[in-house]
PDB file of C-alpha atoms in Angstrom:
ATOM      1  CA  GLU R 121      33.794  59.904  46.480  1.00 82.00           C
ATOM      2  CA  ASP R 122      35.786  56.876  47.605  1.00 88.00           C
ATOM      3  CA  GLN R 123      39.144  57.731  49.186  1.00 92.00           C
ATOM      4  CA  VAL R 124      42.127  55.657  50.310  1.00 97.00           C
ATOM      5  CA  THR R 125      45.082  57.040  52.273  1.00 98.00           C
ATOM      6  CA  GLN R 126      48.144  54.920  52.996  1.00 98.00           C
ATOM      7  CA  SER R 127      50.838  55.592  55.572  1.00 98.00           C
ATOM      8  CA  PRO R 128      53.716  55.812  55.815  1.00 98.00           C
ATOM      9  CA  GLU R 129      54.698  56.675  52.242  1.00 97.00           C
ATOM     10  CA  ALA R 130      57.968  54.829  52.748  1.00 98.00           C
ATOM     11  CA  LEU R 131      59.247  52.454  55.424  1.00 98.00           C
ATOM     12  CA  ARG R 132      62.732  51.108  55.905  1.00 98.00           C
ATOM     13  CA  LEU R 133      63.196  48.057  58.146  1.00 98.00           C
ATOM     14  CA  GLN R 134      66.018  45.806  59.168  1.00 98.00           C
ATOM     15  CA  GLU R 135      65.578  42.127  58.406  1.00 98.00           C
ATOM     16  CA  GLY R 136      63.523  40.591  61.214  1.00 97.00           C
ATOM     17  CA  GLU R 137      62.118  43.930  62.413  1.00 97.00           C
ATOM     18  CA  SER R 138      58.310  43.605  62.443  1.00 98.00           C
ATOM     19  CA  SER R 139      56.040  46.539  61.606  1.00 98.00           C
ATOM     20  CA  SER R 140      52.646  47.542  60.197  1.00 98.00           C
ATOM     21  CA  LEU R 141      51.381  49.499  57.209  1.00 98.00           C
ATOM     22  CA  ASN R 142      48.170  51.505  57.475  1.00 98.00           C
ATOM     23  CA  CYS R 143      45.338  52.024  55.010  1.00 98.00           C
ATOM     24  CA  SER R 144      42.535  54.449  55.939  1.00 98.00           C
ATOM     25  CA  TYR R 145      39.480  54.541  53.724  1.00 96.00           C
ATOM     26  CA  THR R 146      36.133  56.192  53.152  1.00 92.00           C
ATOM     27  CA  VAL R 147      33.727  54.429  50.850  1.00 87.00           C
ATOM     28  CA  SER R 148      30.011  54.227  50.321  1.00 82.00           C
ATOM     29  CA  GLY R 149      29.089  50.584  50.791  1.00 86.00           C
ATOM     30  CA  LEU R 150      32.335  48.628  51.072  1.00 90.00           C
ATOM     31  CA  ARG R 151      32.300  45.564  48.862  1.00 90.00           C
ATOM     32  CA  GLY R 152      35.879  44.606  49.607  1.00 94.00           C
ATOM     33  CA  LEU R 153      39.271  45.915  50.665  1.00 97.00           C
ATOM     34  CA  PHE R 154      42.273  44.632  48.751  1.00 98.00           C
ATOM     35  CA  TRP R 155      46.001  44.475  49.351  1.00 98.00           C
ATOM     36  CA  TYR R 156      48.372  44.154  46.416  1.00 98.00           C
ATOM     37  CA  ARG R 157      52.144  43.954  46.160  1.00 98.00           C
ATOM     38  CA  GLN R 158      53.916  45.726  43.300  1.00 98.00           C
ATOM     39  CA  ASP R 159      57.538  45.158  42.326  1.00 98.00           C
ATOM     40  CA  PRO R 160      59.375  47.677  40.106  1.00 95.00           C
ATOM     41  CA  GLY R 161      58.345  47.331  36.463  1.00 94.00           C
ATOM     42  CA  LYS R 162      55.600  44.844  37.279  1.00 96.00           C
ATOM     43  CA  GLY R 163      51.839  44.972  37.668  1.00 97.00           C
ATOM     44  CA  PRO R 164      50.162  44.693  41.081  1.00 98.00           C
ATOM     45  CA  GLU R 165      50.073  41.159  42.494  1.00 98.00           C
ATOM     46  CA  PHE R 166      47.009  40.195  44.529  1.00 98.00           C
ATOM     47  CA  LEU R 167      47.608  39.390  48.211  1.00 98.00           C
ATOM     48  CA  PHE R 168      44.350  39.584  50.210  1.00 96.00           C
ATOM     49  CA  THR R 169      40.699  40.555  50.129  1.00 97.00           C
ATOM     50  CA  LEU R 170      38.859  41.522  53.322  1.00 97.00           C
ATOM     51  CA  TYR R 171      35.102  41.987  53.404  1.00 94.00           C
ATOM     52  CA  SER R 172      33.950  42.883  56.905  1.00 93.00           C
ATOM     53  CA  ALA R 173      35.242  44.504  60.090  1.00 95.00           C
ATOM     54  CA  GLY R 174      37.065  42.049  62.313  1.00 96.00           C
ATOM     55  CA  GLU R 175      38.195  39.853  59.454  1.00 97.00           C
ATOM     56  CA  GLU R 176      41.854  38.764  59.316  1.00 98.00           C
ATOM     57  CA  LYS R 177      43.850  36.906  56.671  1.00 98.00           C
ATOM     58  CA  GLU R 178      47.399  35.578  56.732  1.00 97.00           C
ATOM     59  CA  LYS R 179      49.953  34.547  54.156  1.00 95.00           C
ATOM     60  CA  GLU R 180      53.483  33.656  55.207  1.00 95.00           C
ATOM     61  CA  ARG R 181      54.880  36.713  57.025  1.00 97.00           C
ATOM     62  CA  LEU R 182      51.918  38.941  56.167  1.00 98.00           C
ATOM     63  CA  LYS R 183      48.664  39.419  58.045  1.00 98.00           C
ATOM     64  CA  ALA R 184      45.898  41.792  56.986  1.00 98.00           C
ATOM     65  CA  THR R 185      43.209  43.099  59.334  1.00 98.00           C
ATOM     66  CA  LEU R 186      40.135  45.271  58.785  1.00 97.00           C
ATOM     67  CA  THR R 187      38.084  47.715  60.853  1.00 95.00           C
ATOM     68  CA  LYS R 188      35.254  49.993  59.721  1.00 92.00           C
ATOM     69  CA  LYS R 189      37.704  52.795  58.935  1.00 94.00           C
ATOM     70  CA  GLU R 190      41.082  51.231  58.240  1.00 97.00           C
ATOM     71  CA  SER R 191      43.113  48.173  57.427  1.00 98.00           C
ATOM     72  CA  PHE R 192      46.543  47.153  58.591  1.00 98.00           C
ATOM     73  CA  LEU R 193      49.100  44.987  56.868  1.00 98.00           C
ATOM     74  CA  HIS R 194      51.316  43.478  59.541  1.00 98.00           C
ATOM     75  CA  ILE R 195      54.714  42.193  58.477  1.00 98.00           C
ATOM     76  CA  THR R 196      56.366  39.760  60.888  1.00 98.00           C
ATOM     77  CA  ALA R 197      60.122  39.176  60.750  1.00 98.00           C
ATOM     78  CA  PRO R 198      60.454  40.574  57.224  1.00 97.00           C
ATOM     79  CA  LYS R 199      63.091  39.441  54.756  1.00 98.00           C
ATOM     80  CA  PRO R 200      64.776  41.458  51.993  1.00 98.00           C
ATOM     81  CA  GLU R 201      62.547  39.744  49.416  1.00 97.00           C
ATOM     82  CA  ASP R 202      59.537  41.417  51.050  1.00 98.00           C
ATOM     83  CA  SER R 203      60.808  44.736  49.705  1.00 98.00           C
ATOM     84  CA  ALA R 204      58.155  46.164  47.352  1.00 98.00           C
ATOM     85  CA  THR R 205      55.391  48.742  47.153  1.00 98.00           C
ATOM     86  CA  TYR R 206      52.243  47.631  48.954  1.00 98.00           C
ATOM     87  CA  LEU R 207      49.004  48.992  47.559  1.00 98.00           C
ATOM     88  CA  CYS R 208      45.650  49.147  49.307  1.00 98.00           C
ATOM     89  CA  ALA R 209      42.404  49.457  47.322  1.00 98.00           C
ATOM     90  CA  VAL R 210      38.683  49.552  48.029  1.00 95.00           C
ATOM     91  CA  GLN R 211      35.803  48.339  45.950  1.00 93.00           C
ATOM     92  CA  ALA R 212      32.327  49.752  46.387  1.00 88.00           C
ATOM     93  CA  GLY R 213      28.975  48.851  44.938  1.00 73.00           C
ATOM     94  CA  SER R 214      26.480  46.059  44.972  1.00 60.00           C
ATOM     95  CA  GLY R 215      24.274  44.018  42.683  1.00 50.00           C
ATOM     96  CA  GLY R 216      26.530  41.058  41.998  1.00 46.00           C
ATOM     97  CA  SER R 217      28.661  42.784  39.382  1.00 48.00           C
ATOM     98  CA  ASN R 218      32.370  43.504  39.455  1.00 54.00           C
ATOM     99  CA  TYR R 219      33.428  47.068  40.142  1.00 84.00           C
ATOM    100  CA  LYS R 220      36.446  49.310  39.851  1.00 91.00           C
ATOM    101  CA  LEU R 221      39.163  49.531  42.476  1.00 95.00           C
ATOM    102  CA  THR R 222      40.130  52.827  44.090  1.00 95.00           C
ATOM    103  CA  PHE R 223      43.787  52.683  45.129  1.00 98.00           C
ATOM    104  CA  GLY R 224      45.938  54.521  47.621  1.00 98.00           C
ATOM    105  CA  LYS R 225      49.382  55.789  46.641  1.00 98.00           C
ATOM    106  CA  GLY R 226      51.091  52.842  48.252  1.00 98.00           C
ATOM    107  CA  THR R 227      53.800  52.279  50.860  1.00 98.00           C
ATOM    108  CA  LEU R 228      57.312  51.620  49.599  1.00 98.00           C
ATOM    109  CA  LEU R 229      58.826  49.012  51.926  1.00 98.00           C
ATOM    110  CA  THR R 230      62.562  48.400  51.977  1.00 98.00           C
ATOM    111  CA  VAL R 231      63.966  45.573  54.105  1.00 98.00           C
ATOM    112  CA  ASN R 232      67.709  45.700  54.629  1.00 97.00           C
ATOM    113  CA  PRO R 233      69.713  42.508  55.292  1.00 96.00           C
TER     114      PRO R 233
ATOM    115  CA  GLY N 295      48.636  30.014  30.740  1.00 56.00           C
ATOM    116  CA  ALA N 296      49.052  32.494  31.665  1.00 85.00           C
ATOM    117  CA  GLY N 297      48.209  35.646  33.215  1.00 95.00           C
ATOM    118  CA  VAL N 298      47.086  38.921  31.671  1.00 98.00           C
ATOM    119  CA  SER N 299      49.246  39.828  28.702  1.00 98.00           C
ATOM    120  CA  GLN N 300      49.851  43.417  27.590  1.00 98.00           C
ATOM    121  CA  THR N 301      51.616  44.572  24.474  1.00 98.00           C
ATOM    122  CA  PRO N 302      53.769  46.409  23.798  1.00 98.00           C
ATOM    123  CA  SER N 303      55.618  46.550  27.098  1.00 97.00           C
ATOM    124  CA  ASN N 304      57.023  49.950  26.135  1.00 98.00           C
ATOM    125  CA  LYS N 305      55.794  52.519  23.653  1.00 98.00           C
ATOM    126  CA  VAL N 306      57.525  55.767  22.760  1.00 98.00           C
ATOM    127  CA  THR N 307      55.629  58.197  20.575  1.00 98.00           C
ATOM    128  CA  GLU N 308      55.632  61.823  19.605  1.00 97.00           C
ATOM    129  CA  LYS N 309      53.142  64.416  20.756  1.00 97.00           C
ATOM    130  CA  GLY N 310      50.097  64.408  18.512  1.00 97.00           C
ATOM    131  CA  LYS N 311      50.417  60.805  17.361  1.00 98.00           C
ATOM    132  CA  TYR N 312      47.862  58.006  17.725  1.00 98.00           C
ATOM    133  CA  VAL N 313      48.623  54.894  19.813  1.00 98.00           C
ATOM    134  CA  GLU N 314      46.966  51.562  20.507  1.00 98.00           C
ATOM    135  CA  LEU N 315      47.645  49.442  23.578  1.00 98.00           C
ATOM    136  CA  ARG N 316      46.554  45.811  23.673  1.00 98.00           C
ATOM    137  CA  CYS N 317      45.362  43.635  26.540  1.00 98.00           C
ATOM    138  CA  ASP N 318      44.807  39.876  26.418  1.00 98.00           C
ATOM    139  CA  PRO N 319      42.999  38.821  29.613  1.00 97.00           C
ATOM    140  CA  ILE N 320      43.146  35.500  31.420  1.00 97.00           C
ATOM    141  CA  SER N 321      41.200  32.934  29.432  1.00 94.00           C
ATOM    142  CA  GLY N 322      37.568  32.784  30.483  1.00 92.00           C
ATOM    143  CA  HIS N 323      37.575  36.038  32.422  1.00 93.00           C
ATOM    144  CA  THR N 324      34.502  38.050  31.543  1.00 92.00           C
ATOM    145  CA  ALA N 325      35.399  41.373  33.175  1.00 94.00           C
ATOM    146  CA  LEU N 326      38.258  43.552  31.957  1.00 96.00           C
ATOM    147  CA  TYR N 327      39.571  46.801  33.427  1.00 97.00           C
ATOM    148  CA  TRP N 328      42.000  49.479  32.282  1.00 98.00           C
ATOM    149  CA  TYR N 329      43.911  51.606  34.796  1.00 98.00           C
ATOM    150  CA  ARG N 330      46.583  54.289  34.462  1.00 98.00           C
ATOM    151  CA  GLN N 331      49.476  54.616  36.918  1.00 98.00           C
ATOM    152  CA  SER N 332      51.640  57.704  37.082  1.00 97.00           C
ATOM    153  CA  LEU N 333      54.991  57.724  38.869  1.00 94.00           C
ATOM    154  CA  GLY N 334      54.585  57.548  42.632  1.00 93.00           C
ATOM    155  CA  GLN N 335      50.818  57.095  42.431  1.00 96.00           C
ATOM    156  CA  GLY N 336      48.428  54.190  42.725  1.00 97.00           C
ATOM    157  CA  PRO N 337      46.569  52.940  39.649  1.00 98.00           C
ATOM    158  CA  GLU N 338      43.590  55.065  38.575  1.00 97.00           C
ATOM    159  CA  PHE N 339      40.536  53.517  36.979  1.00 96.00           C
ATOM    160  CA  LEU N 340      39.813  54.285  33.330  1.00 97.00           C
ATOM    161  CA  ILE N 341      37.192  51.869  31.975  1.00 96.00           C
ATOM    162  CA  TYR N 342      35.510  48.551  32.748  1.00 94.00           C
ATOM    163  CA  PHE N 343      34.112  45.987  30.318  1.00 94.00           C
ATOM    164  CA  GLN N 344      31.668  43.235  31.139  1.00 91.00           C
ATOM    165  CA  GLY N 345      31.738  41.068  28.048  1.00 87.00           C
ATOM    166  CA  THR N 346      31.837  43.213  24.926  1.00 89.00           C
ATOM    167  CA  GLY N 347      30.235  46.332  26.354  1.00 88.00           C
ATOM    168  CA  ALA N 348      31.771  49.156  28.353  1.00 87.00           C
ATOM    169  CA  ALA N 349      29.845  49.004  31.630  1.00 86.00           C
ATOM    170  CA  ASP N 350      31.619  52.025  33.136  1.00 90.00           C
ATOM    171  CA  ASP N 351      33.830  54.479  31.231  1.00 92.00           C
ATOM    172  CA  SER N 352      33.670  57.234  33.839  1.00 91.00           C
ATOM    173  CA  GLY N 353      37.445  57.234  34.353  1.00 93.00           C
ATOM    174  CA  LEU N 354      38.410  58.120  30.780  1.00 96.00           C
ATOM    175  CA  PRO N 355      39.966  61.609  31.083  1.00 96.00           C
ATOM    176  CA  ASN N 356      38.612  63.029  27.814  1.00 95.00           C
ATOM    177  CA  ASP N 357      37.377  62.071  24.349  1.00 96.00           C
ATOM    178  CA  ARG N 358      40.883  61.385  23.075  1.00 98.00           C
ATOM    179  CA  PHE N 359      40.715  58.095  24.950  1.00 98.00           C
ATOM    180  CA  PHE N 360      38.643  55.188  23.694  1.00 96.00           C
ATOM    181  CA  ALA N 361      38.628  51.438  24.322  1.00 97.00           C
ATOM    182  CA  VAL N 362      37.026  48.462  22.614  1.00 96.00           C
ATOM    183  CA  ARG N 363      36.542  44.780  23.304  1.00 95.00           C
ATOM    184  CA  PRO N 364      34.729  43.560  20.195  1.00 93.00           C
ATOM    185  CA  GLU N 365      34.648  39.815  20.903  1.00 92.00           C
ATOM    186  CA  GLY N 366      34.591  39.885  24.675  1.00 88.00           C
ATOM    187  CA  SER N 367      38.210  38.859  25.074  1.00 94.00           C
ATOM    188  CA  VAL N 368      41.098  41.026  23.822  1.00 97.00           C
ATOM    189  CA  SER N 369      40.759  44.755  24.435  1.00 98.00           C
ATOM    190  CA  THR N 370      42.487  47.717  22.827  1.00 98.00           C
ATOM    191  CA  LEU N 371      42.934  51.117  24.462  1.00 98.00           C
ATOM    192  CA  LYS N 372      43.217  53.845  21.848  1.00 98.00           C
ATOM    193  CA  ILE N 373      44.638  57.312  22.456  1.00 98.00           C
ATOM    194  CA  GLN N 374      44.351  60.012  19.812  1.00 98.00           C
ATOM    195  CA  ARG N 375      46.482  63.167  19.536  1.00 98.00           C
ATOM    196  CA  THR N 376      48.719  62.090  22.403  1.00 98.00           C
ATOM    197  CA  GLU N 377      49.968  64.709  24.856  1.00 97.00           C
ATOM    198  CA  ARG N 378      53.004  64.656  27.130  1.00 97.00           C
ATOM    199  CA  GLY N 379      50.661  64.369  30.117  1.00 97.00           C
ATOM    200  CA  ASP N 380      49.472  61.001  28.791  1.00 98.00           C
ATOM    201  CA  SER N 381      52.845  59.493  29.707  1.00 98.00           C
ATOM    202  CA  ALA N 382      52.234  56.779  32.310  1.00 98.00           C
ATOM    203  CA  VAL N 383      51.992  53.017  32.757  1.00 98.00           C
ATOM    204  CA  TYR N 384      48.716  51.666  31.427  1.00 98.00           C
ATOM    205  CA  LEU N 385      47.615  48.569  33.324  1.00 98.00           C
ATOM    206  CA  CYS N 386      45.000  46.026  32.344  1.00 98.00           C
ATOM    207  CA  ALA N 387      43.268  43.647  34.750  1.00 98.00           C
ATOM    208  CA  SER N 388      40.694  40.892  34.417  1.00 97.00           C
ATOM    209  CA  SER N 389      38.429  38.938  36.724  1.00 94.00           C
ATOM    210  CA  GLN N 390      36.193  35.922  36.368  1.00 92.00           C
ATOM    211  CA  GLN N 391      32.438  35.808  36.706  1.00 88.00           C
ATOM    212  CA  GLY N 392      31.396  35.815  40.340  1.00 85.00           C
ATOM    213  CA  SER N 393      34.774  36.941  41.675  1.00 89.00           C
ATOM    214  CA  ASN N 394      35.860  40.466  42.551  1.00 89.00           C
ATOM    215  CA  ILE N 395      39.585  39.680  42.531  1.00 94.00           C
ATOM    216  CA  GLN N 396      41.343  41.498  39.711  1.00 97.00           C
ATOM    217  CA  TYR N 397      44.526  40.094  38.216  1.00 97.00           C
ATOM    218  CA  PHE N 398      46.845  42.596  36.594  1.00 98.00           C
ATOM    219  CA  GLY N 399      49.185  42.494  33.654  1.00 98.00           C
ATOM    220  CA  ALA N 400      52.670  43.985  33.709  1.00 98.00           C
ATOM    221  CA  GLY N 401      51.483  47.126  31.944  1.00 98.00           C
ATOM    222  CA  THR N 402      52.504  49.205  28.951  1.00 98.00           C
ATOM    223  CA  ARG N 403      54.820  52.107  29.689  1.00 98.00           C
ATOM    224  CA  LEU N 404      53.814  54.953  27.378  1.00 98.00           C
ATOM    225  CA  SER N 405      56.231  57.821  26.846  1.00 98.00           C
ATOM    226  CA  VAL N 406      55.064  60.832  24.827  1.00 98.00           C
ATOM    227  CA  LEU N 407      57.963  63.019  23.705  1.00 96.00           C
TER     228      LEU N 407
END
Protein backbone atom coordinates (compact mmCIF):
# COMPACT_ATOMS: atom_id res chain seq x y z
CA GLU A 1 0.00 0.00 0.00
CA ASP A 2 1.29 3.44 -0.94
CA GLN A 3 2.10 5.67 2.04
CA VAL A 4 3.05 9.33 2.42
CA THR A 5 4.19 10.93 5.68
CA GLN A 6 4.75 14.67 5.96
CA SER A 7 6.66 16.50 8.67
CA PRO A 8 6.37 18.68 10.55
CA GLU A 9 2.58 18.84 10.91
CA ALA A 10 2.84 22.58 11.47
CA LEU A 11 5.64 25.10 11.01
CA ARG A 12 5.75 28.71 12.08
CA LEU A 13 8.39 30.98 10.52
CA GLN A 14 9.30 34.62 10.64
CA GLU A 15 9.30 36.45 7.32
CA GLY A 16 12.65 35.81 5.64
CA GLU A 17 13.45 32.72 7.73
CA SER A 18 14.19 29.87 5.29
CA SER A 19 13.24 26.27 6.07
CA SER A 20 12.28 22.91 4.56
CA LEU A 21 9.25 20.63 4.63
CA ASN A 22 9.70 16.87 4.41
CA CYS A 23 7.70 14.22 2.58
CA SER A 24 8.65 10.55 3.09
CA TYR A 25 7.01 7.98 0.86
CA THR A 26 6.73 4.30 0.09
CA VAL A 27 5.23 3.36 -3.24
CA SER A 28 5.39 0.49 -5.66
CA GLY A 29 6.65 1.95 -8.92
CA LEU A 30 6.72 5.73 -8.51
CA ARG A 31 5.14 7.47 -11.47
CA GLY A 32 5.42 10.93 -9.97
CA LEU A 33 5.63 12.89 -6.74
CA PHE A 34 3.49 16.00 -6.49
CA TRP A 35 3.46 19.10 -4.32
CA TYR A 36 0.27 21.10 -3.93
CA ARG A 37 -0.59 24.23 -1.98
CA GLN A 38 -3.98 24.50 -0.28
CA ASP A 39 -5.44 27.71 1.11
CA PRO A 40 -8.36 27.60 3.59
CA GLY A 41 -11.65 26.87 1.83
CA LYS A 42 -9.94 26.19 -1.49
CA GLY A 43 -8.95 23.11 -3.45
CA PRO A 44 -5.30 22.04 -3.79
CA GLU A 45 -3.29 24.13 -6.26
CA PHE A 46 -0.62 22.32 -8.27
CA LEU A 47 2.99 23.39 -7.65
CA PHE A 48 5.45 20.73 -8.88
CA THR A 49 5.82 17.22 -10.24
CA LEU A 50 9.06 15.27 -9.75
CA TYR A 51 9.70 11.99 -11.53
CA SER A 52 13.13 10.64 -10.63
CA ALA A 53 15.70 10.80 -7.84
CA GLY A 54 17.98 13.79 -8.16
CA GLU A 55 15.41 15.93 -9.93
CA GLU A 56 14.85 19.50 -8.71
CA LYS A 57 12.28 22.13 -9.66
CA GLU A 58 11.97 25.77 -8.65
CA LYS A 59 9.22 28.35 -8.62
CA GLU A 60 9.79 31.74 -7.02
CA ARG A 61 10.77 31.09 -3.39
CA LEU A 62 10.04 27.35 -3.56
CA LYS A 63 12.33 24.52 -4.60
CA ALA A 64 11.35 20.85 -4.60
CA THR A 65 13.86 17.99 -4.54
CA LEU A 66 13.46 14.21 -4.75
CA THR A 67 15.38 11.17 -3.51
CA LYS A 68 14.36 7.51 -3.64
CA LYS A 69 12.67 7.77 -0.24
CA GLU A 70 11.70 11.39 0.31
CA SER A 71 11.11 14.82 -1.11
CA PHE A 72 11.84 18.21 0.35
CA LEU A 73 10.12 21.50 -0.29
CA HIS A 74 12.60 24.26 0.46
CA ILE A 75 11.22 27.71 1.15
CA THR A 76 13.71 30.57 0.79
CA ALA A 77 13.04 33.92 2.46
CA PRO A 78 9.31 33.24 2.88
CA LYS A 79 6.67 35.95 2.90
CA PRO A 80 3.35 36.01 4.76
CA GLU A 81 1.54 35.17 1.51
CA ASP A 82 3.34 31.81 1.49
CA SER A 83 1.22 30.80 4.48
CA ALA A 84 -0.86 27.75 3.49
CA THR A 85 -1.04 23.99 3.87
CA TYR A 86 1.44 22.19 1.63
CA LEU A 87 0.40 18.74 0.49
CA CYS A 88 2.64 16.02 -0.89
CA ALA A 89 1.22 13.17 -3.00
CA VAL A 90 2.52 10.16 -4.89
CA GLN A 91 1.22 8.52 -8.00
CA ALA A 92 1.98 4.90 -8.79
CA GLY A 93 1.31 2.72 -11.78
CA SER A 94 2.27 2.39 -15.38
CA GLY A 95 0.80 1.78 -18.80
CA GLY A 96 0.28 5.34 -19.99
CA SER A 97 -2.93 5.93 -18.06
CA ASN A 98 -3.62 8.47 -15.35
CA TYR A 99 -3.77 7.20 -11.79
CA LYS A 100 -4.98 8.26 -8.38
CA LEU A 101 -2.94 10.39 -6.00
CA THR A 102 -2.13 9.24 -2.47
CA PHE A 103 -1.72 12.28 -0.23
CA GLY A 104 -0.01 12.98 3.06
CA LYS A 105 -1.77 14.94 5.79
CA GLY A 106 0.02 18.13 4.86
CA THR A 107 2.19 20.71 6.62
CA LEU A 108 0.48 23.88 7.82
CA LEU A 109 2.94 26.72 7.22
CA THR A 110 2.46 30.08 8.91
CA VAL A 111 4.79 32.96 8.03
CA ASN A 112 4.64 35.90 10.41
CA PRO A 113 5.51 39.43 9.23
CA GLY B 1 -12.43 29.30 -18.67
CA ALA B 2 -12.05 28.17 -16.27
CA GLY B 3 -10.97 25.66 -13.91
CA VAL B 4 -12.86 22.75 -12.38
CA SER B 5 -16.27 23.85 -11.16
CA GLN B 6 -18.09 22.15 -8.29
CA THR B 7 -21.62 22.77 -7.14
CA PRO B 8 -22.97 23.38 -4.64
CA SER B 9 -20.12 24.87 -2.65
CA ASN B 10 -21.90 23.93 0.57
CA LYS B 11 -24.56 21.33 1.26
CA VAL B 12 -26.30 20.74 4.57
CA THR B 13 -28.53 17.71 4.84
CA GLU B 14 -30.12 15.51 7.43
CA LYS B 15 -29.04 12.00 8.31
CA GLY B 16 -30.69 9.50 6.00
CA LYS B 17 -31.22 11.88 3.09
CA TYR B 18 -29.92 11.52 -0.47
CA VAL B 19 -27.47 14.05 -1.95
CA GLU B 20 -25.92 14.74 -5.33
CA LEU B 21 -22.68 16.65 -5.84
CA ARG B 22 -21.75 17.96 -9.28
CA CYS B 23 -18.38 18.39 -10.96
CA ASP B 24 -17.73 20.19 -14.24
CA PRO B 25 -14.13 19.48 -15.32
CA ILE B 26 -11.81 21.64 -17.38
CA SER B 27 -12.95 21.56 -20.99
CA GLY B 28 -11.28 18.77 -22.93
CA HIS B 29 -9.99 16.89 -19.91
CA THR B 30 -10.67 13.20 -20.33
CA ALA B 31 -9.84 11.98 -16.82
CA LEU B 32 -11.90 12.92 -13.77
CA TYR B 33 -11.28 12.07 -10.12
CA TRP B 34 -13.29 12.38 -6.91
CA TYR B 35 -11.56 12.71 -3.54
CA ARG B 36 -12.82 13.23 0.01
CA GLN B 37 -11.00 15.42 2.53
CA SER B 38 -11.76 15.31 6.23
CA LEU B 39 -10.61 18.04 8.61
CA GLY B 40 -6.86 17.93 9.16
CA GLN B 41 -6.33 15.18 6.59
CA GLY B 42 -5.12 15.02 3.03
CA PRO B 43 -7.56 14.19 0.22
CA GLU B 44 -8.47 10.50 -0.09
CA PHE B 45 -9.21 8.93 -3.45
CA LEU B 46 -12.76 7.78 -4.16
CA ILE B 47 -13.19 7.09 -7.89
CA TYR B 48 -11.56 7.75 -11.25
CA PHE B 49 -13.22 8.10 -14.66
CA GLN B 50 -11.51 7.81 -18.01
CA GLY B 51 -14.12 9.07 -20.42
CA THR B 52 -17.55 7.77 -19.46
CA GLY B 53 -16.45 4.67 -17.59
CA ALA B 54 -15.29 4.26 -14.01
CA ALA B 55 -11.75 2.91 -14.43
CA ASP B 56 -11.14 2.57 -10.68
CA ASP B 57 -13.81 2.81 -7.97
CA SER B 58 -11.75 1.11 -5.27
CA GLY B 59 -11.89 4.15 -2.97
CA LEU B 60 -15.68 4.28 -2.60
CA PRO B 61 -16.28 3.45 1.09
CA ASN B 62 -19.47 1.42 0.61
CA ASP B 63 -22.44 0.89 -1.69
CA ARG B 64 -24.15 4.07 -0.53
CA PHE B 65 -21.72 5.97 -2.73
CA PHE B 66 -22.06 6.01 -6.50
CA ALA B 67 -20.77 8.26 -9.28
CA VAL B 68 -21.62 8.71 -12.95
CA ARG B 69 -20.21 10.55 -15.93
CA PRO B 70 -22.69 9.73 -18.69
CA GLU B 71 -21.32 11.93 -21.48
CA GLY B 72 -17.67 11.96 -20.53
CA SER B 73 -17.72 15.48 -19.16
CA VAL B 74 -19.81 16.46 -16.11
CA SER B 75 -19.83 13.97 -13.25
CA THR B 76 -22.22 13.53 -10.34
CA LEU B 77 -21.32 11.91 -7.02
CA LYS B 78 -24.39 10.42 -5.38
CA ILE B 79 -24.66 9.50 -1.70
CA GLN B 80 -27.66 7.57 -0.41
CA ARG B 81 -28.86 7.38 3.21
CA THR B 82 -26.27 9.90 4.36
CA GLU B 83 -24.58 9.41 7.72
CA ARG B 84 -22.89 11.94 9.99
CA GLY B 85 -19.54 10.33 9.15
CA ASP B 86 -20.02 11.35 5.51
CA SER B 87 -19.44 14.98 6.50
CA ALA B 88 -16.32 16.20 4.67
CA VAL B 89 -15.17 18.27 1.71
CA TYR B 90 -15.66 16.42 -1.56
CA LEU B 91 -13.08 17.45 -4.14
CA CYS B 92 -13.12 16.85 -7.87
CA ALA B 93 -10.07 16.96 -10.13
CA SER B 94 -9.46 16.54 -13.84
CA SER B 95 -6.48 15.97 -16.10
CA GLN B 96 -5.91 15.97 -19.83
CA GLN B 97 -4.91 13.05 -21.99
CA GLY B 98 -1.22 12.32 -21.69
CA SER B 99 -0.70 14.39 -18.54
CA ASN B 100 -0.67 13.17 -14.95
CA ILE B 101 -1.19 16.63 -13.43
CA GLN B 102 -4.55 16.86 -11.69
CA TYR B 103 -6.29 20.20 -11.33
CA PHE B 104 -8.71 20.51 -8.44
CA GLY B 105 -11.94 22.35 -7.90
CA ALA B 106 -12.75 24.25 -4.72
CA GLY B 107 -14.82 21.37 -3.39
CA THR B 108 -18.27 20.85 -1.91
CA ARG B 109 -18.47 20.98 1.87
CA LEU B 110 -21.04 18.40 2.94
CA SER B 111 -22.49 18.60 6.44
CA VAL B 112 -24.78 15.81 7.62
CA LEU B 113 -26.76 16.78 10.72
